[in-house]
């Protein structure tokens, strides 16, 4: 999530940004197909599982989430394109890769539908975000995107937008996807935090054969992040063979300074008992890499590290090169940007929100095929068809 950044004057066009198909608990899989996370060369334990039933559930869920050929399961009907709209994307900070990725997805989709987009960067501070929202409302656009921050932190500006009849659409703005009454949002575009958390923990259970010593890294100052890490902790507890070694609170703005020191301390305390990590955002592993390297830890692990969002390009690069990150649960950022534009088009047409939530996905070196983002297929053609715009 957040790091401070400087303001971005607005721009025309848009930026890229999964709900869960977590497989039912009744599905018990005795093994994994070739190339799945659970039987990669990096898996560290063989022999009996530390929790046979939870392990089987985890294997099934991970196998489903690792698939890259999922057909489009989003909307296939809706209003044709409303012409000539201008929307404003208010970014928590454009140095947050998820926020910036979703913004680029909005730009990309707006270019197709024929709208203008202005991006206003809140710079990652409460005062900056409030100022950015004030500017956005003053511009009287057709719609405003709340990009990666809590609308309640800008309640006055949200009330002004509501009073002016300006539809608000969130990206990771509230904890759940879909419309929101308090604060009043036409819809909120995000994967389900329960699904992202569960699949992150299940990847650890599957990858470790139910035998792991885990460190969780969170930012307890952000409600969304704290909820995510608590859910990861809860899911890990379903496997008796998985032990939580540490639950580290490192505020994201302090991550670059504090993470290397904390990682060094944890390595000293736990040594070989530390086999896996889960962090609420991939960026922690960028900051952790120097400490792992200095301690002589191999880039391919252990510890084997998974990021529970957002799947930015640097995370993909670490995963592809096996440099201190083994997996991520990425948001389909570009798809989410297109969804935001489609949701605005529904709002402008007097139609309800689509209700679409993208399924969770796990990216590893085995299934990324060298990509630097999770960009599922089918959505561009589907949205073009809905909007009545030719092309691919």
PDB file of N, CA and C in Angstrom, residues 65-105:
ATOM      1  N   UNK A  65      -6.310 -21.449  -7.723  1.00  0.00           N
ATOM      2  CA  UNK A  65      -5.877 -20.047  -7.795  1.00  0.00           C
ATOM      3  C   UNK A  65      -4.667 -19.850  -8.693  1.00  0.00           C
ATOM      4  N   UNK A  66      -3.888 -20.895  -8.929  1.00  0.00           N
ATOM      5  CA  UNK A  66      -2.713 -20.775  -9.790  1.00  0.00           C
ATOM      6  C   UNK A  66      -3.049 -20.836 -11.277  1.00  0.00           C
ATOM      7  N   UNK A  67      -4.274 -21.215 -11.616  1.00  0.00           N
ATOM      8  CA  UNK A  67      -4.637 -21.318 -13.025  1.00  0.00           C
ATOM      9  C   UNK A  67      -4.551 -19.953 -13.705  1.00  0.00           C
ATOM     10  N   UNK A  68      -4.087 -19.965 -14.938  1.00  0.00           N
ATOM     11  CA  UNK A  68      -3.963 -18.712 -15.694  1.00  0.00           C
ATOM     12  C   UNK A  68      -4.920 -18.654 -16.875  1.00  0.00           C
ATOM     13  N   UNK A  69      -5.705 -19.702 -17.080  1.00  0.00           N
ATOM     14  CA  UNK A  69      -6.581 -19.777 -18.251  1.00  0.00           C
ATOM     15  C   UNK A  69      -8.053 -19.701 -17.853  1.00  0.00           C
ATOM     16  N   UNK A  70      -8.338 -18.946 -16.798  1.00  0.00           N
ATOM     17  CA  UNK A  70      -9.720 -18.798 -16.341  1.00  0.00           C
ATOM     18  C   UNK A  70     -10.506 -17.971 -17.353  1.00  0.00           C
ATOM     19  N   UNK A  71     -11.627 -18.472 -17.855  1.00  0.00           N
ATOM     20  CA  UNK A  71     -12.430 -17.683 -18.799  1.00  0.00           C
ATOM     21  C   UNK A  71     -13.067 -16.483 -18.098  1.00  0.00           C
ATOM     22  N   UNK A  72     -13.377 -15.454 -18.879  1.00  0.00           N
ATOM     23  CA  UNK A  72     -14.007 -14.261 -18.341  1.00  0.00           C
ATOM     24  C   UNK A  72     -15.319 -14.621 -17.654  1.00  0.00           C
ATOM     25  N   UNK A  73     -15.451 -14.210 -16.393  1.00  0.00           N
ATOM     26  CA  UNK A  73     -16.666 -14.503 -15.638  1.00  0.00           C
ATOM     27  C   UNK A  73     -17.351 -13.229 -15.173  1.00  0.00           C
ATOM     28  N   UNK A  74     -16.985 -12.103 -15.804  1.00  0.00           N
ATOM     29  CA  UNK A  74     -17.578 -10.821 -15.455  1.00  0.00           C
ATOM     30  C   UNK A  74     -18.790 -10.500 -16.306  1.00  0.00           C
ATOM     31  N   UNK A  75     -19.244  -9.250 -16.263  1.00  0.00           N
ATOM     32  CA  UNK A  75     -20.460  -8.877 -16.982  1.00  0.00           C
ATOM     33  C   UNK A  75     -20.319  -9.018 -18.493  1.00  0.00           C
ATOM     34  N   UNK A  76     -21.410  -9.381 -19.132  1.00  0.00           N
ATOM     35  CA  UNK A  76     -21.443  -9.480 -20.599  1.00  0.00           C
ATOM     36  C   UNK A  76     -22.531  -8.591 -21.188  1.00  0.00           C
ATOM     37  N   UNK A  77     -23.248  -7.887 -20.332  1.00  0.00           N
ATOM     38  CA  UNK A  77     -24.267  -6.959 -20.820  1.00  0.00           C
ATOM     39  C   UNK A  77     -24.264  -5.714 -19.956  1.00  0.00           C
ATOM     40  N   UNK A  78     -24.785  -4.631 -20.531  1.00  0.00           N
ATOM     41  CA  UNK A  78     -24.830  -3.369 -19.818  1.00  0.00           C
ATOM     42  C   UNK A  78     -25.089  -2.241 -20.783  1.00  0.00           C
ATOM     43  N   UNK A  79     -25.082  -0.990 -20.306  1.00  0.00           N
ATOM     44  CA  UNK A  79     -25.379   0.147 -21.174  1.00  0.00           C
ATOM     45  C   UNK A  79     -24.248   0.440 -22.154  1.00  0.00           C
ATOM     46  N   UNK A  80     -24.611   0.907 -23.336  1.00  0.00           N
ATOM     47  CA  UNK A  80     -23.601   1.347 -24.296  1.00  0.00           C
ATOM     48  C   UNK A  80     -22.937   2.620 -23.780  1.00  0.00           C
ATOM     49  N   UNK A  81     -21.811   2.953 -24.380  1.00  0.00           N
ATOM     50  CA  UNK A  81     -20.974   4.049 -23.886  1.00  0.00           C
ATOM     51  C   UNK A  81     -21.708   5.383 -23.885  1.00  0.00           C
ATOM     52  N   UNK A  82     -21.649   6.053 -22.749  1.00  0.00           N
ATOM     53  CA  UNK A  82     -22.125   7.432 -22.655  1.00  0.00           C
ATOM     54  C   UNK A  82     -20.963   8.326 -23.087  1.00  0.00           C
ATOM     55  N   UNK A  83     -21.144   9.206 -24.054  1.00  0.00           N
ATOM     56  CA  UNK A  83     -19.999   9.951 -24.586  1.00  0.00           C
ATOM     57  C   UNK A  83     -19.596  11.157 -23.742  1.00  0.00           C
ATOM     58  N   UNK A  84     -18.327  11.569 -23.941  1.00  0.00           N
ATOM     59  CA  UNK A  84     -17.849  12.878 -23.515  1.00  0.00           C
ATOM     60  C   UNK A  84     -17.741  13.128 -22.023  1.00  0.00           C
ATOM     61  N   UNK A  85     -17.424  12.117 -21.240  1.00  0.00           N
ATOM     62  CA  UNK A  85     -17.330  12.308 -19.794  1.00  0.00           C
ATOM     63  C   UNK A  85     -15.888  12.581 -19.358  1.00  0.00           C
ATOM     64  N   UNK A  86     -15.770  13.301 -18.245  1.00  0.00           N
ATOM     65  CA  UNK A  86     -14.470  13.515 -17.600  1.00  0.00           C
ATOM     66  C   UNK A  86     -14.563  12.992 -16.179  1.00  0.00           C
ATOM     67  N   UNK A  87     -13.626  12.143 -15.802  1.00  0.00           N
ATOM     68  CA  UNK A  87     -13.593  11.626 -14.436  1.00  0.00           C
ATOM     69  C   UNK A  87     -12.243  11.977 -13.808  1.00  0.00           C
ATOM     70  N   UNK A  88     -12.242  12.080 -12.495  1.00  0.00           N
ATOM     71  CA  UNK A  88     -11.026  12.402 -11.741  1.00  0.00           C
ATOM     72  C   UNK A  88     -10.665  11.210 -10.865  1.00  0.00           C
ATOM     73  N   UNK A  89      -9.414  10.800 -10.937  1.00  0.00           N
ATOM     74  CA  UNK A  89      -8.894   9.720 -10.091  1.00  0.00           C
ATOM     75  C   UNK A  89      -8.063  10.373  -8.987  1.00  0.00           C
ATOM     76  N   UNK A  90      -8.551  10.310  -7.758  1.00  0.00           N
ATOM     77  CA  UNK A  90      -7.800  10.842  -6.619  1.00  0.00           C
ATOM     78  C   UNK A  90      -6.987   9.694  -6.029  1.00  0.00           C
ATOM     79  N   UNK A  91      -5.683   9.805  -6.095  1.00  0.00           N
ATOM     80  CA  UNK A  91      -4.781   8.736  -5.674  1.00  0.00           C
ATOM     81  C   UNK A  91      -4.294   8.963  -4.248  1.00  0.00           C
ATOM     82  N   UNK A  92      -4.324   7.921  -3.450  1.00  0.00           N
ATOM     83  CA  UNK A  92      -3.730   8.008  -2.111  1.00  0.00           C
ATOM     84  C   UNK A  92      -2.268   8.451  -2.229  1.00  0.00           C
ATOM     85  N   UNK A  93      -1.517   7.781  -3.063  1.00  0.00           N
ATOM     86  CA  UNK A  93      -0.207   8.236  -3.514  1.00  0.00           C
ATOM     87  C   UNK A  93       0.164   7.432  -4.746  1.00  0.00           C
ATOM     88  N   UNK A  94       0.694   8.089  -5.733  1.00  0.00           N
ATOM     89  CA  UNK A  94       1.071   7.390  -6.961  1.00  0.00           C
ATOM     90  C   UNK A  94       2.370   6.617  -6.799  1.00  0.00           C
ATOM     91  N   UNK A  95       3.009   6.700  -5.631  1.00  0.00           N
ATOM     92  CA  UNK A  95       4.158   5.834  -5.370  1.00  0.00           C
ATOM     93  C   UNK A  95       3.718   4.475  -4.833  1.00  0.00           C
ATOM     94  N   UNK A  96       2.429   4.321  -4.526  1.00  0.00           N
ATOM     95  CA  UNK A  96       1.864   3.020  -4.178  1.00  0.00           C
ATOM     96  C   UNK A  96       1.588   2.285  -5.493  1.00  0.00           C
ATOM     97  N   UNK A  97       2.305   1.187  -5.780  1.00  0.00           N
ATOM     98  CA  UNK A  97       2.154   0.536  -7.090  1.00  0.00           C
ATOM     99  C   UNK A  97       0.742   0.079  -7.406  1.00  0.00           C
ATOM    100  N   UNK A  98      -0.017  -0.346  -6.393  1.00  0.00           N
ATOM    101  CA  UNK A  98      -1.388  -0.766  -6.645  1.00  0.00           C
ATOM    102  C   UNK A  98      -2.266   0.402  -7.057  1.00  0.00           C
ATOM    103  N   UNK A  99      -2.145   1.507  -6.338  1.00  0.00           N
ATOM    104  CA  UNK A  99      -2.909   2.714  -6.661  1.00  0.00           C
ATOM    105  C   UNK A  99      -2.563   3.199  -8.066  1.00  0.00           C
ATOM    106  N   UNK A 100      -1.267   3.229  -8.360  1.00  0.00           N
ATOM    107  CA  UNK A 100      -0.826   3.694  -9.678  1.00  0.00           C
ATOM    108  C   UNK A 100      -1.258   2.734 -10.779  1.00  0.00           C
ATOM    109  N   UNK A 101      -1.230   1.439 -10.495  1.00  0.00           N
ATOM    110  CA  UNK A 101      -1.649   0.451 -11.482  1.00  0.00           C
ATOM    111  C   UNK A 101      -3.115   0.560 -11.814  1.00  0.00           C
ATOM    112  N   UNK A 102      -3.946   0.750 -10.800  1.00  0.00           N
ATOM    113  CA  UNK A 102      -5.372   0.927 -11.046  1.00  0.00           C
ATOM    114  C   UNK A 102      -5.632   2.208 -11.823  1.00  0.00           C
ATOM    115  N   UNK A 103      -4.880   3.258 -11.500  1.00  0.00           N
ATOM    116  CA  UNK A 103      -5.029   4.527 -12.228  1.00  0.00           C
ATOM    117  C   UNK A 103      -4.705   4.350 -13.700  1.00  0.00           C
ATOM    118  N   UNK A 104      -3.655   3.592 -13.997  1.00  0.00           N
ATOM    119  CA  UNK A 104      -3.302   3.380 -15.401  1.00  0.00           C
ATOM    120  C   UNK A 104      -4.381   2.559 -16.107  1.00  0.00           C
ATOM    121  N   UNK A 105      -4.977   1.618 -15.390  1.00  0.00           N
ATOM    122  CA  UNK A 105      -6.082   0.857 -15.969  1.00  0.00           C
ATOM    123  C   UNK A 105      -7.256   1.749 -16.313  1.00  0.00           C
TER     124      UNK A 105
END
